[in-house]
Short mmCIF file of C-alpha atoms in Angstrom, two decimals:
data_model
loop_
_atom_site.label_atom_id
_atom_site.label_comp_id
_atom_site.label_asym_id
_atom_site.label_seq_id
_atom_site.Cartn_x
_atom_site.Cartn_y
_atom_site.Cartn_z
CA UNK A 1 0.07 0.09 -0.34
CA UNK A 2 2.99 2.12 0.96
CA UNK A 3 4.74 2.00 -2.29
CA UNK A 4 1.17 2.76 -4.47
CA UNK A 5 1.09 5.91 -2.68
CA UNK A 6 4.62 7.08 -2.82
CA UNK A 7 6.14 5.24 -5.91
CA UNK A 8 4.24 7.88 -8.40
CA UNK A 9 4.52 11.95 -8.58
CA UNK A 10 2.90 12.79 -4.94
CA UNK A 11 0.67 15.92 -6.76
CA UNK A 12 -1.24 13.20 -8.68
CA UNK A 13 -2.09 11.44 -5.45
CA UNK A 14 -2.96 14.70 -4.08
CA UNK A 15 -5.28 15.74 -6.77
CA UNK A 16 -6.92 12.37 -6.32
CA UNK A 17 -7.50 12.84 -2.61
CA UNK A 18 -9.11 16.76 -3.28
CA UNK A 19 -11.37 15.56 -5.83
CA UNK A 20 -12.54 12.44 -3.94
CA UNK A 21 -12.89 15.14 -0.76
CA UNK A 22 -14.92 17.10 -2.90
CA UNK A 23 -16.84 14.75 -4.22
CA UNK A 24 -17.63 13.58 -0.84
CA UNK A 25 -18.69 17.29 0.73
CA UNK A 26 -20.41 19.21 -1.97
CA UNK A 27 -23.79 17.49 -1.09
CA UNK A 28 -23.46 17.69 2.58
CA UNK A 29 -22.33 21.78 1.70
CA UNK A 30 -25.46 22.02 -0.51
CA UNK A 31 -27.61 21.08 2.52
CA UNK A 32 -26.06 23.16 4.79
CA UNK A 33 -26.03 26.20 2.43
CA UNK A 34 -29.77 25.80 2.10
CA UNK A 35 -30.30 25.62 5.98
CA UNK A 36 -28.61 28.51 6.79
CA UNK A 37 -30.46 30.12 4.10
CA UNK A 38 -33.63 28.78 5.17
CA UNK A 39 -32.55 30.14 8.75
CA UNK A 40 -31.72 33.95 6.89
CA UNK A 41 -28.01 33.39 8.13
CA UNK A 42 -26.80 33.33 4.94
CA UNK A 43 -28.62 35.55 2.51
CA UNK A 44 -29.49 34.35 -1.13
CA UNK A 45 -27.77 34.93 -4.35
CA UNK A 46 -28.50 38.67 -5.33
CA UNK A 47 -31.31 38.67 -8.73
CA UNK A 48 -29.26 38.20 -11.95
CA UNK A 49 -30.58 42.30 -12.55
CA UNK A 50 -28.81 43.61 -9.41
CA UNK A 51 -25.89 41.83 -10.20
CA UNK A 52 -25.43 44.21 -13.43
CA UNK A 53 -25.72 46.99 -11.70
CA UNK A 54 -23.21 45.70 -8.72
CA UNK A 55 -19.59 47.56 -9.62
CA UNK A 56 -16.41 44.71 -8.67
CA UNK A 57 -15.97 46.56 -5.61
CA UNK A 58 -19.39 45.81 -4.50
CA UNK A 59 -19.22 42.03 -5.60
CA UNK A 60 -16.03 41.88 -3.95
CA UNK A 61 -17.71 43.84 -0.80
CA UNK A 62 -20.27 41.05 -0.34
CA UNK A 63 -16.88 38.74 0.33
CA UNK A 64 -15.82 37.77 4.01
CA UNK A 65 -17.54 39.82 6.25
CA UNK A 66 -17.74 43.05 4.25
CA UNK A 67 -21.40 42.56 3.01
CA UNK A 68 -22.72 44.76 6.05
CA UNK A 69 -20.25 47.66 5.67
CA UNK A 70 -20.76 47.91 2.12
CA UNK A 71 -24.36 48.61 2.32
CA UNK A 72 -23.29 50.94 5.34
CA UNK A 73 -21.49 53.12 2.94
CA UNK A 74 -23.53 52.83 0.16
CA UNK A 75 -26.13 54.48 2.54
CA UNK A 76 -23.84 57.39 2.24
CA UNK A 77 -23.76 57.22 -1.28
CA UNK A 78 -28.12 57.65 -1.15
CA UNK A 79 -28.11 60.20 1.06
CA UNK A 80 -26.39 62.36 -1.40
CA UNK A 81 -29.02 61.08 -4.37
CA UNK A 82 -31.36 62.78 -2.12
CA UNK A 83 -29.12 65.87 -1.62
CA UNK A 84 -29.32 66.23 -5.33
CA UNK A 85 -33.01 65.04 -5.93
CA UNK A 86 -31.72 62.10 -8.35
CA UNK A 87 -34.11 59.40 -7.82
CA UNK A 88 -33.26 56.84 -10.53
CA UNK A 89 -29.81 56.60 -9.37
CA UNK A 90 -31.26 56.72 -5.31
CA UNK A 91 -33.63 53.47 -6.94
CA UNK A 92 -30.63 51.86 -8.00
CA UNK A 93 -28.30 52.37 -5.25
CA UNK A 94 -30.97 51.09 -2.98
CA UNK A 95 -31.60 47.87 -5.21
CA UNK A 96 -27.91 46.62 -4.31
CA UNK A 97 -28.07 47.36 -0.95
CA UNK A 98 -31.86 45.77 -0.51
CA UNK A 99 -29.79 42.82 -2.63
CA UNK A 100 -27.03 42.70 0.14
CA UNK A 101 -29.73 42.73 3.20
CA UNK A 102 -32.58 41.96 2.37
CA UNK A 103 -33.47 41.02 5.66
CA UNK A 104 -32.92 44.86 6.97
CA UNK A 105 -36.27 46.08 7.88
CA UNK A 106 -34.64 49.74 7.53
CA UNK A 107 -33.25 49.44 3.91
CA UNK A 108 -37.12 48.66 2.86
CA UNK A 109 -38.89 51.25 5.28
CA UNK A 110 -35.79 54.17 3.86
CA UNK A 111 -36.18 53.18 0.13
CA UNK A 112 -40.15 53.56 0.02
CA UNK A 113 -39.96 56.33 2.10
CA UNK A 114 -37.56 57.96 -0.24
CA UNK A 115 -39.28 57.25 -3.54
CA UNK A 116 -43.02 56.99 -1.91
CA UNK A 117 -42.75 60.51 -0.14
CA UNK A 118 -39.73 62.53 -1.11
CA UNK A 119 -39.63 61.59 -5.06
CA UNK A 120 -43.79 62.35 -5.02
CA UNK A 121 -42.85 65.73 -3.38
CA UNK A 122 -39.80 66.64 -5.32
CA UNK A 123 -41.81 66.06 -8.68
CA UNK A 124 -44.68 68.49 -7.57
CA UNK A 125 -42.32 71.40 -7.09
CA UNK A 126 -39.95 70.62 -10.14
CA UNK A 127 -40.01 73.67 -12.13
CA UNK A 128 -38.71 72.01 -15.47
CA UNK A 129 -41.92 69.97 -15.58
CA UNK A 130 -45.07 70.57 -16.79
CA UNK A 131 -47.97 70.10 -14.83
CA UNK A 132 -49.30 66.95 -16.21
CA UNK A 133 -45.47 65.51 -16.62
CA UNK A 134 -45.34 66.07 -12.94
CA UNK A 135 -48.27 64.28 -11.73
CA UNK A 136 -47.60 61.31 -14.30
CA UNK A 137 -43.90 61.29 -12.42
CA UNK A 138 -46.01 61.76 -9.28
CA UNK A 139 -48.07 58.99 -9.73
CA UNK A 140 -44.91 56.79 -11.11
CA UNK A 141 -42.71 57.22 -7.95
CA UNK A 142 -45.79 56.61 -5.96
CA UNK A 143 -45.94 53.17 -7.11
CA UNK A 144 -42.63 52.54 -7.11
CA UNK A 145 -42.39 53.12 -3.68
CA UNK A 146 -45.36 51.16 -3.18
CA UNK A 147 -43.63 48.15 -5.28
CA UNK A 148 -40.43 48.73 -2.69
CA UNK A 149 -42.50 48.27 0.36
CA UNK A 150 -44.55 45.19 -1.06
CA UNK A 151 -41.45 43.67 -1.92
CA UNK A 152 -40.41 44.46 1.96
CA UNK A 153 -43.58 43.16 3.39
CA UNK A 154 -43.14 39.83 1.17
CA UNK A 155 -38.69 40.00 3.03
CA UNK A 156 -40.36 40.37 5.91
CA UNK A 157 -43.78 39.21 6.58
CA UNK A 158 -44.22 40.49 10.26
CA UNK A 159 -42.97 44.01 9.62
CA UNK A 160 -45.33 46.34 10.83
CA UNK A 161 -42.91 49.23 10.08
CA UNK A 162 -43.11 48.78 6.40
CA UNK A 163 -46.72 48.18 6.31
CA UNK A 164 -46.82 51.84 8.32
CA UNK A 165 -44.79 53.21 5.43
CA UNK A 166 -47.15 51.60 2.84
CA UNK A 167 -50.21 52.96 4.33
CA UNK A 168 -48.54 56.25 4.56
CA UNK A 169 -47.99 56.14 0.77
CA UNK A 170 -51.33 55.28 -0.25
CA UNK A 171 -52.99 57.41 2.06
CA UNK A 172 -51.15 60.34 1.65
CA UNK A 173 -49.66 60.15 -2.11
CA UNK A 174 -52.93 58.45 -3.74
CA UNK A 175 -55.34 59.34 -1.61
CA UNK A 176 -56.49 55.80 -1.52
CA UNK A 177 -58.05 55.27 1.94
CA UNK A 178 -59.56 52.04 1.32
CA UNK A 179 -56.17 50.34 0.40
CA UNK A 180 -54.53 52.10 3.24
CA UNK A 181 -57.21 51.14 5.68
CA UNK A 182 -56.43 47.70 4.44
CA UNK A 183 -52.67 47.94 5.53
CA UNK A 184 -53.61 49.47 8.85
CA UNK A 185 -56.16 46.35 9.59
CA UNK A 186 -52.82 43.70 8.95
CA UNK A 187 -50.87 46.00 11.18
CA UNK A 188 -53.78 45.98 14.02
CA UNK A 189 -54.02 42.19 13.64
CA UNK A 190 -49.73 42.15 14.07
CA UNK A 191 -49.63 44.89 16.59
CA UNK A 192 -53.07 45.70 18.32
CA UNK A 193 -51.26 47.62 21.40
CA UNK A 194 -50.95 50.32 18.74
CA UNK A 195 -54.60 50.48 17.98
CA UNK A 196 -56.10 50.64 21.47
CA UNK A 197 -56.46 54.29 21.88
CA UNK A 198 -57.98 54.66 18.41
CA UNK A 199 -60.03 51.54 18.46
CA UNK A 200 -63.56 53.51 17.01
CA UNK A 201 -61.49 55.46 14.64
CA UNK A 202 -60.41 52.33 13.02
CA UNK A 203 -63.54 50.46 12.99
CA UNK A 204 -65.40 53.65 11.50
CA UNK A 205 -62.30 53.63 8.63
CA UNK A 206 -62.56 49.40 8.19
CA UNK A 207 -66.40 50.35 7.69
CA UNK A 208 -65.82 53.16 5.13
CA UNK A 209 -67.61 55.40 7.19
CA UNK A 210 -64.49 57.44 7.62
CA UNK A 211 -61.77 58.56 4.51
CA UNK A 212 -59.59 60.78 6.33
CA UNK A 213 -56.28 59.85 7.97
CA UNK A 214 -56.22 57.94 11.49
CA UNK B 1 10.41 0.84 21.42
CA UNK B 2 7.62 1.83 19.12
CA UNK B 3 6.48 5.40 19.44
CA UNK B 4 2.75 6.38 19.15
CA UNK B 5 2.02 7.79 15.84
CA UNK B 6 1.02 11.24 17.65
CA UNK B 7 2.00 12.40 20.74
CA UNK B 8 -0.33 14.90 21.99
CA UNK B 9 2.68 16.22 24.51
CA UNK B 10 5.27 16.82 21.51
CA UNK B 11 2.32 18.27 19.68
CA UNK B 12 1.49 20.69 22.92
CA UNK B 13 5.23 21.61 22.81
CA UNK B 14 5.47 22.53 18.92
CA UNK B 15 2.12 24.33 19.31
CA UNK B 16 3.28 26.36 22.55
CA UNK B 17 6.46 26.99 21.04
CA UNK B 18 4.24 28.87 17.87
CA UNK B 19 2.45 30.58 19.97
CA UNK B 20 5.79 32.12 21.30
CA UNK B 21 6.57 32.37 17.93
CA UNK B 22 4.28 34.34 16.67
CA UNK B 23 4.26 36.61 19.94
CA UNK B 24 7.89 37.47 19.10
CA UNK B 25 7.02 38.22 15.86
CA UNK B 26 4.66 41.07 17.13
CA UNK B 27 1.33 39.45 15.60
CA UNK B 28 -0.70 40.83 17.98
CA UNK B 29 -0.47 44.29 16.89
CA UNK B 30 -2.74 43.54 14.40
CA UNK B 31 -5.47 43.97 16.94
CA UNK B 32 -4.11 47.88 17.26
CA UNK B 33 -5.42 47.90 14.10
CA UNK B 34 -8.62 46.53 14.83
CA UNK B 35 -8.99 49.25 17.53
CA UNK B 36 -8.15 51.77 14.95
CA UNK B 37 -11.44 50.07 12.97
CA UNK B 38 -13.54 50.80 15.72
CA UNK B 39 -12.48 53.97 16.52
CA UNK B 40 -12.41 55.12 12.90
CA UNK B 41 -16.03 53.25 12.33
CA UNK B 42 -17.70 55.23 15.09
CA UNK B 43 -16.19 58.47 13.41
CA UNK B 44 -17.41 57.66 9.96
CA UNK B 45 -20.67 55.84 9.89
CA UNK B 46 -23.39 57.77 8.75
CA UNK B 47 -25.60 59.51 11.41
CA UNK B 48 -28.71 57.79 12.20
CA UNK B 49 -31.20 57.03 15.13
CA UNK B 50 -29.76 55.36 18.17
CA UNK B 51 -30.51 51.58 17.47
CA UNK B 52 -29.15 51.87 13.72
CA UNK B 53 -26.25 53.43 14.95
CA UNK B 54 -25.96 50.29 17.48
CA UNK B 55 -26.41 47.83 14.83
CA UNK B 56 -24.30 49.76 12.19
CA UNK B 57 -21.07 49.45 15.03
CA UNK B 58 -22.34 46.08 15.52
CA UNK B 59 -21.87 45.26 11.79
CA UNK B 60 -18.73 47.26 11.20
CA UNK B 61 -17.18 45.76 14.58
CA UNK B 62 -18.16 41.74 13.58
CA UNK B 63 -17.35 42.47 10.02
CA UNK B 64 -13.75 43.70 10.98
CA UNK B 65 -13.39 40.76 13.36
CA UNK B 66 -14.21 38.38 10.21
CA UNK B 67 -11.86 40.14 7.64
CA UNK B 68 -9.06 40.50 10.79
CA UNK B 69 -8.92 36.64 11.62
CA UNK B 70 -9.11 35.27 7.64
CA UNK B 71 -6.44 37.74 6.44
CA UNK B 72 -4.42 37.75 9.78
CA UNK B 73 -4.49 33.23 9.29
CA UNK B 74 -3.09 33.29 6.11
CA UNK B 75 -0.12 35.93 6.99
CA UNK B 76 0.72 33.83 10.03
CA UNK B 77 0.18 30.38 8.51
CA UNK B 78 1.89 31.20 5.33
CA UNK B 79 4.96 32.22 6.90
CA UNK B 80 5.77 29.79 9.83
CA UNK B 81 6.93 26.97 8.24
CA UNK B 82 9.13 29.01 5.40
CA UNK B 83 11.00 30.87 8.88
CA UNK B 84 11.78 27.52 10.28
CA UNK B 85 13.37 26.55 7.25
CA UNK B 86 15.06 29.78 7.17
CA UNK B 87 15.89 29.96 10.90
CA UNK B 88 17.29 26.38 10.64
CA UNK B 89 14.76 25.82 13.20
CA UNK B 90 13.15 22.98 11.38
CA UNK B 91 16.45 20.73 10.91
CA UNK B 92 16.95 21.13 14.85
CA UNK B 93 13.22 19.66 15.40
CA UNK B 94 13.26 16.83 13.03
CA UNK B 95 16.64 15.74 14.12
CA UNK B 96 15.05 14.94 17.13
CA UNK B 97 12.60 12.28 17.47
CA UNK B 98 9.22 14.37 16.03
CA UNK B 99 7.45 12.88 13.71
CA UNK B 100 6.23 15.18 10.46
CA UNK B 101 3.10 14.61 11.56
CA UNK B 102 3.53 15.83 15.03
CA UNK B 103 5.34 19.30 13.55
CA UNK B 104 2.41 19.82 11.44
CA UNK B 105 -0.20 19.27 13.29
CA UNK B 106 1.60 21.79 16.18
CA UNK B 107 2.06 24.31 14.24
CA UNK B 108 -1.43 24.21 13.15
CA UNK B 109 -2.13 23.94 16.75
CA UNK B 110 0.24 26.62 17.79
CA UNK B 111 -1.45 29.11 14.76
CA UNK B 112 -5.02 27.99 15.73
CA UNK B 113 -4.50 28.77 19.47
CA UNK B 114 -3.17 32.19 18.34
CA UNK B 115 -6.25 33.11 16.48
CA UNK B 116 -8.63 31.99 19.20
CA UNK B 117 -6.86 34.06 21.90
CA UNK B 118 -6.82 37.12 19.07
CA UNK B 119 -10.74 36.55 18.64
CA UNK B 120 -11.72 36.42 22.69
CA UNK B 121 -9.34 39.88 23.24
CA UNK B 122 -11.36 41.03 19.95
CA UNK B 123 -14.92 39.97 20.89
CA UNK B 124 -14.20 41.80 24.50
CA UNK B 125 -13.08 44.91 23.44
CA UNK B 126 -15.95 45.27 20.45
CA UNK B 127 -18.99 44.09 23.24
CA UNK B 128 -17.29 46.49 26.02
CA UNK B 129 -17.89 49.27 22.94
CA UNK B 130 -21.08 47.88 21.86
CA UNK B 131 -22.15 47.54 25.77
CA UNK B 132 -21.11 51.29 26.69
CA UNK B 133 -22.67 52.92 23.76
CA UNK B 134 -25.89 50.80 24.46
CA UNK B 135 -25.75 51.93 28.25
CA UNK B 136 -25.28 55.64 26.72
CA UNK B 137 -28.18 55.62 24.50
CA UNK B 138 -30.63 54.04 27.16
CA UNK B 139 -29.88 56.53 29.26
CA UNK B 140 -30.40 59.28 26.92
CA UNK B 141 -33.46 57.88 25.49
CA UNK B 142 -34.98 57.08 28.55
CA UNK B 143 -34.41 60.52 29.57
CA UNK B 144 -35.99 62.02 26.48
CA UNK B 145 -39.07 60.01 26.37
CA UNK B 146 -39.81 60.54 30.19
CA UNK B 147 -39.98 64.50 29.71
CA UNK B 148 -41.97 63.92 26.09
CA UNK B 149 -44.52 62.20 28.78
CA UNK B 150 -44.57 58.93 26.98
CA UNK B 151 -46.01 56.03 28.88
CA UNK B 152 -43.96 53.46 30.59
CA UNK B 153 -45.23 50.74 28.68
CA UNK B 154 -44.32 52.55 25.45
CA UNK B 155 -40.68 53.41 26.85
CA UNK B 156 -40.53 49.60 28.17
CA UNK B 157 -41.07 48.64 24.54
CA UNK B 158 -38.89 51.11 22.73
CA UNK B 159 -35.99 50.59 24.96
CA UNK B 160 -36.33 46.60 24.72
CA UNK B 161 -36.04 47.00 21.08
CA UNK B 162 -33.22 49.45 21.31
CA UNK B 163 -31.15 46.91 23.29
CA UNK B 164 -31.78 44.30 20.95
CA UNK B 165 -29.90 46.15 18.80
CA UNK B 166 -26.77 46.18 21.13
CA UNK B 167 -24.99 43.73 22.91
CA UNK B 168 -25.78 40.21 23.43
CA UNK B 169 -24.18 36.97 24.17
CA UNK B 170 -24.81 35.23 20.74
CA UNK B 171 -22.70 37.74 19.23
CA UNK B 172 -19.62 35.21 20.30
CA UNK B 173 -21.19 32.73 17.92
CA UNK B 174 -20.56 34.61 15.40
CA UNK B 175 -17.13 35.02 16.50
CA UNK B 176 -16.77 31.30 17.01
CA UNK B 177 -17.78 31.02 12.80
CA UNK B 178 -14.82 33.57 12.00
CA UNK B 179 -13.17 31.48 14.19
CA UNK B 180 -14.07 28.09 11.88
CA UNK B 181 -13.57 30.15 8.88
CA UNK B 182 -9.84 30.58 10.02
CA UNK B 183 -9.18 27.09 10.75
CA UNK B 184 -9.99 25.96 7.07
CA UNK B 185 -8.44 28.91 6.02
CA UNK B 186 -4.74 27.58 7.82
CA UNK B 187 -5.56 24.28 7.15
CA UNK B 188 -5.74 25.04 2.99
CA UNK B 189 -2.57 27.87 3.90
CA UNK B 190 -0.40 25.30 5.96
CA UNK B 191 -0.94 22.69 2.37
CA UNK B 192 0.08 25.74 0.34
CA UNK B 193 3.22 26.05 2.25
CA UNK B 194 4.30 22.59 2.45
CA UNK B 195 4.87 22.83 -1.64
CA UNK B 196 5.60 26.40 -2.08
CA UNK B 197 8.99 27.75 -2.70
CA UNK B 198 8.18 31.29 -0.82
CA UNK B 199 5.98 32.57 2.20
CA UNK B 200 4.48 35.01 -0.46
CA UNK B 201 3.71 32.17 -2.83
CA UNK B 202 1.69 31.10 0.07
CA UNK B 203 -0.17 34.55 0.60
CA UNK B 204 -1.30 34.97 -2.24
CA UNK B 205 -2.87 31.36 -3.69
CA UNK B 206 -4.26 31.25 -0.46
CA UNK B 207 -6.11 34.60 -0.78
CA UNK B 208 -6.95 33.76 -4.66
CA UNK B 209 -8.40 30.63 -2.97
CA UNK B 210 -10.45 32.58 -0.41
CA UNK B 211 -11.96 34.80 -2.68
CA UNK B 212 -12.88 32.49 -5.31
CA UNK B 213 -14.35 30.00 -2.02
CA UNK B 214 -16.42 33.00 -1.36
CA UNK B 215 -17.73 34.18 -4.92
CA UNK B 216 -17.77 31.05 -6.86
CA UNK B 217 -21.41 30.35 -6.51
CA UNK B 218 -21.99 34.10 -6.95
CA UNK B 219 -19.90 34.02 -10.16
CA UNK B 220 -20.74 30.74 -11.84
CA UNK B 221 -25.09 31.70 -11.24
CA UNK B 222 -23.94 35.21 -12.92
CA UNK B 223 -21.87 33.82 -16.31
CA UNK B 224 -24.75 30.54 -16.12
CA UNK B 225 -27.46 33.08 -16.67
CA UNK B 226 -25.31 35.34 -19.13
CA UNK B 227 -24.24 32.34 -21.40
CA UNK B 228 -27.50 30.93 -20.68
CA UNK B 229 -26.49 27.48 -18.93
CA UNK B 230 -23.40 26.45 -21.23
CA UNK B 231 -21.98 23.31 -20.54
CA UNK B 232 -18.87 25.14 -20.41
CA UNK B 233 -19.25 27.44 -17.63
CA UNK B 234 -20.91 24.28 -15.95
CA UNK B 235 -18.08 22.18 -16.14
CA UNK B 236 -15.77 25.05 -14.67
CA UNK B 237 -17.84 26.29 -12.28
CA UNK B 238 -18.24 22.24 -11.15
CA UNK B 239 -13.98 22.19 -11.01
CA UNK B 240 -14.15 25.09 -8.84
CA UNK B 241 -16.73 23.57 -6.42
CA UNK B 242 -14.69 20.20 -5.83
CA UNK B 243 -11.27 21.30 -5.45
CA UNK B 244 -11.94 25.00 -3.49
CA UNK B 245 -13.39 25.19 0.01
CA UNK B 246 -16.89 26.51 0.05
CA UNK B 247 -15.90 29.49 2.35
CA UNK B 248 -19.31 31.28 1.86
CA UNK B 249 -20.76 28.66 4.27
CA UNK B 250 -18.39 30.21 6.93
CA UNK B 251 -20.00 33.23 6.42
CA UNK B 252 -23.31 32.75 8.83
CA UNK B 253 -21.60 35.47 10.87
CA UNK B 254 -23.62 38.45 9.60
CA UNK B 255 -26.83 36.80 10.01
CA UNK B 256 -25.94 36.27 13.45
CA UNK B 257 -24.73 39.99 14.07
CA UNK B 258 -27.48 41.09 12.02
CA UNK B 259 -29.89 39.22 14.90
CA UNK B 260 -31.60 36.25 13.22
CA UNK B 261 -31.82 33.27 15.52
CA UNK B 262 -29.22 30.69 15.55
CA UNK B 263 -29.47 26.98 16.33
CA UNK B 264 -26.88 24.30 17.78
CA UNK B 265 -27.68 22.21 14.99
CA UNK B 266 -26.57 24.33 12.65
CA UNK B 267 -23.45 25.18 14.50
CA UNK B 268 -22.66 21.51 15.03
CA UNK B 269 -22.78 20.51 11.10
CA UNK B 270 -21.03 24.05 10.50
CA UNK B 271 -18.36 22.67 12.89
CA UNK B 272 -18.31 19.79 11.73
CA UNK B 273 -17.79 20.75 8.16
CA UNK B 274 -14.59 22.64 9.13
CA UNK B 275 -13.41 19.80 10.94
CA UNK B 276 -13.97 17.73 8.21
CA UNK B 277 -11.78 20.33 5.93
CA UNK B 278 -9.07 20.95 8.59
CA UNK B 279 -8.35 16.88 8.95
CA UNK B 280 -8.10 16.56 4.97
CA UNK B 281 -5.83 19.39 4.55
CA UNK B 282 -3.77 18.17 7.22
CA UNK B 283 -3.51 15.04 5.84
CA UNK B 284 -2.85 16.43 2.39
CA UNK B 285 -0.25 18.37 4.17
CA UNK B 286 1.47 15.57 5.58
CA UNK B 287 1.14 13.35 2.47
CA UNK B 288 3.35 16.01 0.84
CA UNK B 289 5.59 17.08 3.65
CA UNK B 290 6.49 13.92 4.21
CA UNK B 291 9.30 13.05 1.88
CA UNK B 292 10.10 16.65 1.60
CA UNK B 293 13.94 17.56 1.54
CA UNK B 294 14.53 20.63 3.89
#
């Protein structure tokens, strides 16, 4: 046995052992990765569209513990876009942040707030847009905010914070009180204590008697 | 008289000598870099609410621990065997009744002990900073909410949330996962340094393997999509997966730091996988090193 292992070139045997170990561990690793992803300890791979937007530095940042740091610093970039009122760029940056940290409630909340509130408000004040165009773009951004919040709820089904944001956009930007009341209803199921002082208003909103905000 | 295949006493002595060697190389100085990271992160991180601030600090600090652990492991492990050859220490050791397996295991044990000690120090420093900041925020927020006349129940619920973003003992598990990753990195680097001609070669190849091991699932999924599942891309990706350790599995520390619940079974499975890697790469190192002409 000893002569077989020690006679030929050593690297061949090293390669054979490495390949055998690779085949043995691959199914175990796949299972463990699935379990870790199921427990949200490992993030799922980002979608292709988002990977296209990621630069090499960001892709490298997803390695070895830098994911959170990169998303924090992309937050600074978002702030610059917000200050410069660059809403499309802000959305692109948020797509990367959300792909890096899809379980971070604050990112979904802030992304939908920026699009649903700030971008819509900015459209109304934009001197370069005529009234019709400004209104079209305002509604478009409100829907982008809504879509982000809905994706956030899909990622974090129990989130009250994102639901509050979503209800707010429906209510204040689209004047859709019915949709807002539905969302408040979902919140009430999850956080009844939040509604105790307003129970009479809430029941009114749910039955359609009240159309204002809660 | 037949000697046992591995004498724990010999391994222990070589391990202790390795720790001493690393301390003499002033390897603990890298902790100073970590302390700088903590100070800088407090200064650079964007201002936000107290809860978000605590969470950002937690992520920055534990992300730093993870990066410091694997980077330091690569450098320390790659330097050890070539340094013993350069100093002629290896000849003195192997002229004594010490098996090569004992020598390699002792070196690995020494590096891992040193990494474990460093991680414990970094964990306690990080925890102390987070706990101090948490205490400061809790006091400030309590005073602010009482001033605004917010009900005791709401104050307690807000403080509970704030505390959940601060220090928790489960963060020790994040440091433990970083240690597991560092163990695999150490075993792979030691294997490389048994046939490498220089420390620089071991460091560069080990870093490249680490990056590939982390990124191959991401990159192969990307190129598979771009090339519409080309068989060539699939084959390359398969070869990489089989030959290079999957380091991504050992990145669950990020999830733990973010506050996700971790089960003992998952920790056990991750630990067993890391143990498997260390054992196999130790055997491969031994296989190469056993006939090496020093």
